């Protein structure tokens, strides 16, 4: 494929009457000349603009169905045949992924149910109960140490708070205000004191060197024996660069040491790291792409309370199993997931005419059950009845987002009345003891009595089944089909996908009862997917950029936490989108000055081995070449499949003269070029920002 | 080729932006020669994302129905910081009190969008595009504002607009600033370079610059241009040396950081004309809190950051107007979870040297059942564009308000500006 390259240098002049110089250098073709040679895939002939040649098809498929090609992927896909490879990706169960499983093995929380997560990595509510003697301290020595460390921390914090409050002046309004303003400063002061105490105790009691000299098992036992404060110090160190403290320990021991400092953070860390490791290393790439897509569609913010420990199960049990399955199943599993019920507040929504709101019927006036998690709600027979306004416990949050974001779309033709009615339908869909890791439960006492009307359909009163009926209604709605297909095509085809394609996909969606695999197949078989205009036309999101860069370089990730942090700086923290809208997939969101600089800096850092926890074998990217030009050509092929413009190539080639890159010195003219610097420039180039 | 909106816009921009070779000295001229006394009028827009509860921010404590509708989350009369006998500030906003008394701070209540949507996403989009109800608008109103600004507003000696003329604090460029005029997103001053402060990284930086300058991809080209112009300006101007004024106490956190850095850019005389920052965490469906709790915390962060910014600017505040907005308000009644759901009208703050402050503007629609919008929300009596167009036209001097807010049949200004 030849390229017509245009350079349009237009300069601003000082005068307002800008003389616009337009230089069009046309026919500067064949940039990929020597570069593509190494690929040994077919000949690149001129082809009609209506399609792509085999190599481009392979590259395109990889760019769109995966998080970017790894070294050798292009050849492999071309060898298997693009269509056959796509079909295989549509059936992830047929792809062996044991290499990834081995990488994820140390992250035990990924395989725990929520209850086990909460028990092993207690949240603040659990600790509070233990501290107040309402729950028992576990007896297992490791767990005991974790709990004890947290209880200590909790009590310390409580004491500091009390101290800070005693510094206040009294319960009048002015003092209230001062308290709000000053509490930050007071706690900062207390924090500093606390830190100092920690450091003192460290200096006094812990000989870290001695600990490090012990064999792992013994070291672990010694750490458990330390006082809670000393454990904090140790655990805080373990989180930082001093990871050798945990060297040689098994997964459980490592998690325990980290949990001494902050148990909930262990759960979050593992989830975040796993997300990156899966995207980078899974061979079931399409499943990963779709899991990411659906999580973003049914977005949940990880820092909203219980969602810190609910998301592990949410992604694993509610999203992933249905990523290529039926949309209605996916919708229902998210609707029932404690993570979503919590995030969009539905678990608290109470029907205005439910038993909870109006009081129990006279014959069954029983005490409210213990452990009910409707905070601060008055018992049904108290004053609540006297204040009917407050008894209206509807919470519209889920009802609205269900229609706006999950199914119909904002222009899907529903009214405020529909939002209220849907909210009534879902009253009673709640969580059994959320802080203890309980699951979904339908609570009839919270459920709004009577029939409802949603989008003109009469929903007969039938408890929990009303919700399923509404989900069914929404999942089969043509507006939903169109909205979902539009979004899929935006992810896979282009920012503004051709309407005809979206229509065909919607047709499949409705005909095949929301079968996601079938919808994808329709898209992948469509001519619109394969037009040259779509080739490398999508701007990568920060997540796609980082993952594709790691994949392209064949880097080994032993600790993904710095990658996690970089994504935060790029404005795309993992599971970190607070509103339910999810992240944009469009170019304009992600192309801006701050983002571009972050990408270039990451590219340089990654390629020169400066990203902690990620090692890169730069020599492997351009093996055995002492010549910088040749190294550049090789890496253009490896990292970009040769899809580099003449301009970018020339700009980098010019830079090759820089002594920093040639590494040439007078006495040693034959040192290999600085492959890392060249790779960094390629990964930071405009071409690599697209897929 | 499928033209994305931005590509389309950038094609337009390409006709006026230059190549990498030229702007370095020009850019230097732009700020280097600018005399520190140059008066650049600037507008800072702050967005409270997530629908702030205006009724608990500027509290109508003179309304009995306010207390009737919010039995657990209203702000008690005795805690409100009274402004005029009817309205009062939430107690965690005491840092706004001096600004009010000095008449630098004006309030517009029951302001909002005429569009009825209660979708966060759509409502924010409309407020940023400046065209409620119309989704096809490609660019943001703050970007359009720059189009027709009189020359005198740029730094005096600059023939060229500064790379920092339009800036968003944050990792991405928001809708409000997207469009034909170059605009820069800056997340962190310290990261806004290639390879940090290491002089050895300059050649690599130049290589990237050349790469993007030569790119035939118009999106990458345009953004790369804006980026490296800004990088070079920063390298010389080094705004990091402008530390906050002694009594400017920015709270810890993203919003405080944003405004602190914005103040540095302004003090470094980088020619900032319009700026944007946002603060999230307002969507309180559950346990909103009253004098304390969620809303108190986020309001403390919000008001203290703005007050610190104001203090930090010192005399430069004379040429600064800050406007705050949020996509819609929240239900007049509290819901069953001691929170509030999505509502309609909200409150806007307007702060600045030229502002006629110490007054609550706008017609108060009342909170009786019959006065509520759709029986549940505070009604909108002041279109948000009425506030903004006054600032754009009467302060910044862009008289082509019809282009900035197409389709808006404004009516008279509130006369917020003295």
Coordinates of N, CA and C in Angstrom, one line a residue, chain A residues 184-336:
Chain A
X184 N -9.2 19.8 59.9 CA -8.1 19.4 59.0 C -6.7 19.7 59.6
X185 N -6.6 20.9 60.1 CA -5.3 21.3 60.6 C -5.0 20.5 61.9
X186 N -6.0 20.3 62.7 CA -5.8 19.5 63.9 C -5.3 18.1 63.6
X187 N -6.0 17.5 62.6 CA -5.7 16.1 62.3 C -4.3 16.0 61.6
X188 N -4.0 17.1 60.9 CA -2.7 17.1 60.3 C -1.6 17.1 61.4
X189 N -1.8 17.9 62.4 CA -0.9 18.0 63.5 C -0.8 16.6 64.2
X190 N -2.0 16.0 64.4 CA -2.0 14.7 65.1 C -1.3 13.7 64.2
X191 N -1.5 13.8 62.9 CA -0.9 12.8 62.0 C 0.6 12.9 62.1
X192 N 1.1 14.1 62.2 CA 2.6 14.3 62.3 C 3.1 13.6 63.6
X193 N 2.3 13.8 64.7 CA 2.8 13.3 65.9 C 2.8 11.7 65.8
X194 N 1.7 11.2 65.2 CA 1.6 9.8 65.1 C 2.8 9.2 64.3
X195 N 3.1 9.9 63.2 CA 4.2 9.5 62.3 C 5.5 9.5 63.2
X196 N 5.7 10.5 64.0 CA 6.9 10.6 64.7 C 7.0 9.4 65.7
X197 N 5.8 9.2 66.3 CA 5.8 8.0 67.3 C 6.2 6.7 66.6
X198 N 5.6 6.6 65.4 CA 5.9 5.4 64.6 C 7.4 5.3 64.3
X199 N 8.0 6.4 63.9 CA 9.4 6.3 63.6 C 10.2 6.0 64.8
X200 N 9.8 6.6 65.9 CA 10.6 6.4 67.2 C 10.6 4.9 67.5
X201 N 9.4 4.3 67.4 CA 9.3 2.9 67.8 C 10.1 2.1 66.8
X202 N 10.1 2.5 65.6 CA 10.9 1.8 64.6 C 12.4 1.8 65.0
X203 N 12.9 3.0 65.4 CA 14.3 3.1 65.7 C 14.6 2.3 66.9
X204 N 13.6 2.3 67.9 CA 13.9 1.6 69.1 C 13.9 0.0 69.0
X205 N 12.9 -0.4 68.3 CA 12.6 -1.9 68.4 C 13.0 -2.7 67.2
X206 N 12.9 -2.2 66.1 CA 13.0 -3.1 64.9 C 14.4 -3.0 64.3
X207 N 15.0 -4.1 64.3 CA 16.2 -4.1 63.5 C 15.9 -4.7 62.2
X208 N 15.7 -3.9 61.2 CA 15.2 -4.4 59.9 C 16.3 -5.3 59.2
X209 N 17.5 -4.8 59.4 CA 18.6 -5.6 58.8 C 18.5 -7.1 59.3
X210 N 18.3 -7.2 60.6 CA 18.3 -8.5 61.2 C 17.1 -9.3 60.6
X211 N 16.0 -8.6 60.5 CA 14.8 -9.3 59.9 C 15.1 -9.8 58.5
X212 N 15.8 -8.9 57.8 CA 16.1 -9.3 56.4 C 17.0 -10.5 56.3
X213 N 17.8 -10.7 57.3 CA 18.7 -11.8 57.2 C 18.1 -13.1 57.5
X214 N 16.9 -13.1 58.0 CA 16.2 -14.4 58.3 C 15.6 -15.0 57.1
X215 N 15.5 -16.3 57.1 CA 14.8 -17.0 56.0 C 13.4 -16.6 56.0
X216 N 12.7 -16.6 54.8 CA 11.4 -16.0 54.7 C 10.4 -16.5 55.7
X217 N 10.2 -17.8 56.0 CA 9.2 -18.3 56.9 C 9.4 -17.7 58.3
X218 N 10.7 -17.7 58.7 CA 11.0 -17.2 60.0 C 10.8 -15.7 60.1
X219 N 11.2 -15.0 59.0 CA 11.0 -13.6 59.0 C 9.5 -13.2 59.1
X220 N 8.7 -14.0 58.4 CA 7.3 -13.8 58.5 C 6.8 -13.9 59.9
X221 N 7.2 -15.0 60.5 CA 6.7 -15.3 61.9 C 7.2 -14.2 62.8
X222 N 8.4 -13.7 62.6 CA 8.9 -12.6 63.5 C 8.1 -11.3 63.3
X223 N 7.7 -11.1 62.1 CA 6.9 -9.9 61.8 C 5.5 -10.0 62.5
X224 N 4.9 -11.1 62.5 CA 3.7 -11.3 63.1 C 3.8 -11.1 64.6
X225 N 5.0 -11.4 65.2 CA 5.2 -11.2 66.6 C 5.3 -9.8 67.0
X226 N 5.6 -8.9 66.1 CA 5.9 -7.5 66.5 C 4.6 -6.8 67.0
X227 N 4.8 -5.7 67.7 CA 3.6 -5.0 68.1 C 2.9 -4.4 66.9
X228 N 1.6 -4.1 67.0 CA 0.9 -3.5 65.9 C 1.6 -2.3 65.3
X229 N 2.1 -1.4 66.2 CA 2.7 -0.2 65.7 C 4.0 -0.6 64.9
X230 N 4.7 -1.5 65.4 CA 5.9 -1.9 64.6 C 5.5 -2.5 63.3
X231 N 4.4 -3.3 63.4 CA 4.0 -3.9 62.1 C 3.6 -2.9 61.1
X232 N 3.0 -1.8 61.5 CA 2.7 -0.7 60.6 C 3.9 -0.2 59.9
X233 N 4.9 0.0 60.7 CA 6.2 0.5 60.1 C 6.7 -0.5 59.1
X234 N 6.7 -1.8 59.5 CA 7.2 -2.8 58.6 C 6.4 -2.9 57.3
X235 N 5.1 -2.9 57.5 CA 4.2 -3.0 56.3 C 4.3 -1.8 55.4
X236 N 4.4 -0.6 56.0 CA 4.6 0.6 55.2 C 5.8 0.5 54.3
X237 N 6.9 0.0 55.0 CA 8.1 -0.2 54.2 C 8.0 -1.2 53.1
X238 N 7.2 -2.3 53.4 CA 7.0 -3.3 52.4 C 6.3 -2.8 51.2
X239 N 5.5 -1.8 51.3 CA 4.8 -1.3 50.2 C 5.7 -0.5 49.3
X240 N 6.7 0.1 49.9 CA 7.6 1.0 49.1 C 8.6 0.2 48.4
X241 N 9.7 0.8 48.2 CA 10.8 0.1 47.4 C 11.4 -1.1 48.2
X242 N 11.2 -1.1 49.5 CA 11.9 -2.1 50.3 C 11.1 -3.5 50.2
X243 N 10.9 -3.9 49.0 CA 10.1 -5.1 48.9 C 10.9 -6.4 49.3
X244 N 12.1 -6.3 49.5 CA 12.9 -7.5 49.9 C 12.4 -8.0 51.2
X245 N 11.7 -7.2 52.0 CA 11.2 -7.7 53.2 C 10.3 -8.9 53.0
X246 N 9.6 -8.9 51.8 CA 8.7 -10.0 51.5 C 9.3 -11.1 50.6
X247 N 10.6 -10.9 50.3 CA 11.2 -11.8 49.3 C 11.1 -13.2 49.8
X248 N 10.8 -14.1 48.9 CA 10.7 -15.5 49.3 C 9.5 -16.0 50.0
X249 N 8.7 -15.0 50.4 CA 7.4 -15.4 51.1 C 6.4 -15.9 50.1
X250 N 5.5 -16.7 50.5 CA 4.4 -17.2 49.6 C 3.4 -16.1 49.6
X251 N 2.4 -16.3 48.6 CA 1.4 -15.3 48.4 C 0.6 -14.9 49.6
X252 N 0.2 -15.9 50.4 CA -0.6 -15.6 51.6 C 0.3 -14.8 52.6
X253 N 1.5 -15.1 52.7 CA 2.4 -14.4 53.7 C 2.6 -12.9 53.2
X254 N 2.8 -12.8 51.9 CA 2.9 -11.4 51.4 C 1.7 -10.6 51.6
X255 N 0.6 -11.2 51.3 CA -0.7 -10.4 51.5 C -0.9 -10.1 52.9
X256 N -0.5 -11.0 53.8 CA -0.7 -10.7 55.2 C 0.1 -9.5 55.7
X257 N 1.4 -9.5 55.2 CA 2.3 -8.4 55.6 C 1.7 -7.1 55.1
X258 N 1.2 -7.1 53.8 CA 0.7 -5.9 53.3 C -0.6 -5.5 54.0
X259 N -1.4 -6.5 54.4 CA -2.7 -6.2 55.1 C -2.5 -5.6 56.5
X260 N -1.3 -5.9 57.1 CA -1.0 -5.3 58.4 C -1.1 -3.7 58.3
X261 N -0.8 -3.2 57.1 CA -0.8 -1.8 56.9 C -2.2 -1.3 56.6
X262 N -2.8 -2.0 55.6 CA -4.1 -1.6 55.1 C -4.8 -2.7 54.3
X263 N -5.6 -3.5 55.0 CA -6.2 -4.7 54.4 C -7.0 -4.4 53.1
X264 N -7.8 -3.4 53.1 CA -8.7 -3.1 52.0 C -7.8 -2.8 50.8
X265 N -6.7 -2.1 51.0 CA -5.8 -1.7 49.9 C -5.3 -3.0 49.2
X266 N -5.1 -4.1 49.9 CA -4.6 -5.3 49.3 C -5.6 -5.8 48.2
X267 N -6.9 -5.7 48.6 CA -7.9 -6.1 47.6 C -7.9 -5.3 46.4
X268 N -7.9 -3.9 46.6 CA -7.9 -3.0 45.5 C -6.6 -3.2 44.6
X269 N -5.5 -3.2 45.3 CA -4.2 -3.4 44.6 C -4.3 -4.6 43.6
X270 N -4.8 -5.7 44.2 CA -4.8 -6.9 43.4 C -5.7 -6.8 42.2
X271 N -6.8 -6.2 42.4 CA -7.8 -6.0 41.3 C -7.2 -5.1 40.2
X272 N -6.6 -4.0 40.6 CA -6.0 -3.1 39.7 C -4.9 -3.7 38.9
X273 N -4.0 -4.4 39.6 CA -2.9 -5.0 38.9 C -3.4 -6.1 38.0
X274 N -4.4 -6.9 38.4 CA -4.9 -8.0 37.6 C -5.5 -7.4 36.3
X275 N -6.1 -6.3 36.4 CA -6.7 -5.7 35.2 C -5.6 -5.4 34.1
X276 N -4.5 -4.9 34.6 CA -3.4 -4.6 33.6 C -2.8 -5.9 33.1
X277 N -2.5 -6.8 34.1 CA -1.9 -8.1 33.7 C -2.7 -8.9 32.7
X278 N -4.0 -8.9 32.9 CA -4.9 -9.6 32.0 C -4.8 -8.9 30.6
X279 N -4.9 -7.6 30.6 CA -4.9 -6.9 29.3 C -3.6 -7.1 28.6
X280 N -2.5 -7.2 29.3 CA -1.2 -7.3 28.7 C -1.0 -8.8 28.3
X281 N -1.4 -9.7 29.1 CA -0.9 -11.1 28.9 C -1.9 -12.1 28.5
X282 N -3.2 -11.8 28.6 CA -4.2 -12.8 28.3 C -4.2 -13.1 26.8
X283 N -4.3 -14.4 26.5 CA -4.4 -14.8 25.1 C -5.9 -14.7 24.6
X284 N -6.8 -14.6 25.6 CA -8.2 -14.3 25.3 C -8.4 -12.8 25.1
X285 N -7.8 -12.2 24.2 CA -7.8 -10.8 24.1 C -9.1 -10.2 23.9
X286 N -9.9 -10.8 23.0 CA -11.2 -10.2 22.7 C -12.1 -10.2 24.0
X287 N -12.0 -11.3 24.7 CA -12.7 -11.4 26.0 C -12.3 -10.2 26.9
X288 N -11.0 -10.0 27.0 CA -10.5 -8.9 27.8 C -11.1 -7.5 27.4
X289 N -11.0 -7.3 26.0 CA -11.5 -6.1 25.5 C -12.9 -5.9 25.8
X290 N -13.7 -7.0 25.7 CA -15.1 -6.9 25.9 C -15.5 -6.7 27.4
X291 N -14.7 -7.4 28.2 CA -14.9 -7.2 29.7 C -14.6 -5.8 30.1
X292 N -13.6 -5.2 29.5 CA -13.3 -3.8 29.7 C -14.4 -2.9 29.2
X293 N -14.9 -3.2 28.0 CA -16.0 -2.5 27.4 C -17.2 -2.5 28.3
X294 N -17.6 -3.7 28.8 CA -18.8 -3.8 29.5 C -18.7 -3.2 30.9
X295 N -17.5 -3.4 31.5 CA -17.3 -2.7 32.8 C -17.5 -1.2 32.7
X296 N -16.9 -0.7 31.6 CA -17.1 0.8 31.4 C -18.5 1.2 31.1
X297 N -19.2 0.3 30.4 CA -20.6 0.6 30.1 C -21.5 0.5 31.4
X298 N -21.2 -0.5 32.2 CA -21.9 -0.6 33.5 C -20.9 -0.1 34.6
X299 N -20.4 1.2 34.4 CA -19.3 1.6 35.2 C -19.7 1.7 36.7
X300 N -18.7 1.4 37.5 CA -18.8 1.6 39.0 C -17.5 2.2 39.5
X301 N -17.6 3.1 40.4 CA -16.4 3.8 41.0 C -15.9 3.1 42.2
X302 N -14.7 2.7 42.2 CA -14.1 1.8 43.2 C -14.1 2.5 44.6
X303 N -14.0 3.8 44.6 CA -13.8 4.5 45.9 C -15.1 4.8 46.6
X304 N -16.2 4.3 46.1 CA -17.4 4.5 46.8 C -17.6 3.4 47.9
X305 N -17.2 3.6 49.1 CA -17.5 2.7 50.2 C -17.2 1.3 49.9
X306 N -18.3 0.5 50.1 CA -18.2 -1.0 50.0 C -17.7 -1.4 48.6
X307 N -17.8 -0.6 47.6 CA -17.4 -1.0 46.2 C -15.9 -1.3 46.2
X308 N -15.2 -0.9 47.2 CA -13.8 -1.2 47.3 C -13.5 -2.7 47.3
X309 N -14.5 -3.4 48.0 CA -14.3 -4.9 48.0 C -15.3 -5.6 47.3
X310 N -16.3 -4.9 46.7 CA -17.3 -5.5 45.9 C -17.0 -5.7 44.4
X311 N -16.0 -4.9 43.9 CA -15.7 -4.9 42.5 C -15.0 -6.2 42.0
X312 N -14.3 -6.8 42.9 CA -13.6 -8.1 42.5 C -14.7 -9.1 42.0
X313 N -15.7 -9.3 42.8 CA -16.7 -10.2 42.4 C -17.6 -9.6 41.2
X314 N -17.8 -8.3 41.2 CA -18.6 -7.7 40.2 C -18.0 -8.0 38.8
X315 N -16.7 -7.7 38.6 CA -16.2 -8.0 37.3 C -16.1 -9.5 37.0
X316 N -15.8 -10.2 38.0 CA -15.5 -11.7 37.8 C -16.9 -12.4 37.5
X317 N -17.9 -12.1 38.3 CA -19.1 -12.9 38.3 C -20.3 -12.2 37.5
X318 N -20.3 -10.9 37.5 CA -21.4 -10.2 36.8 C -21.0 -9.9 35.4
X319 N -19.8 -9.5 35.1 CA -19.4 -9.0 33.8 C -18.8 -10.0 32.9
X320 N -17.7 -10.6 33.4 CA -16.9 -11.4 32.5 C -17.6 -12.6 31.9
X321 N -18.4 -13.3 32.7 CA -19.1 -14.5 32.2 C -20.0 -14.2 31.0
X322 N -20.5 -12.9 31.0 CA -21.5 -12.6 29.9 C -20.9 -11.6 28.9
X323 N -19.6 -11.4 28.9 CA -19.0 -10.4 28.0 C -19.3 -10.7 26.5
X324 N -19.4 -12.0 26.2 CA -19.7 -12.4 24.8 C -21.0 -13.1 24.8
X325 N -21.8 -13.0 25.9 CA -23.1 -13.8 26.0 C -24.3 -12.9 25.6
X326 N -25.3 -13.1 26.4 CA -26.6 -12.4 26.1 C -26.7 -11.1 26.8
X327 N -27.1 -10.0 26.2 CA -27.1 -8.7 26.8 C -28.1 -8.8 28.0
X328 N -29.2 -9.4 27.9 CA -30.1 -9.4 29.0 C -29.5 -10.1 30.3
X329 N -28.8 -11.2 30.1 CA -28.1 -11.8 31.2 C -27.1 -10.8 31.9
X330 N -26.4 -10.1 31.0 CA -25.5 -9.2 31.5 C -26.2 -8.1 32.3
X331 N -27.3 -7.6 31.8 CA -28.0 -6.5 32.4 C -28.6 -7.0 33.8
X332 N -29.1 -8.2 33.8 CA -29.7 -8.7 35.0 C -28.6 -9.0 36.1
X333 N -27.4 -9.5 35.6 CA -26.4 -9.8 36.6 C -25.8 -8.5 37.2
X334 N -25.8 -7.4 36.4 CA -25.3 -6.2 37.0 C -26.4 -5.6 37.9
X335 N -27.7 -5.7 37.5 CA -28.8 -5.2 38.3 C -28.8 -5.8 39.7
X336 N -28.4 -7.1 39.8 CA -28.5 -7.8 41.0 C -27.2 -7.8 41.8

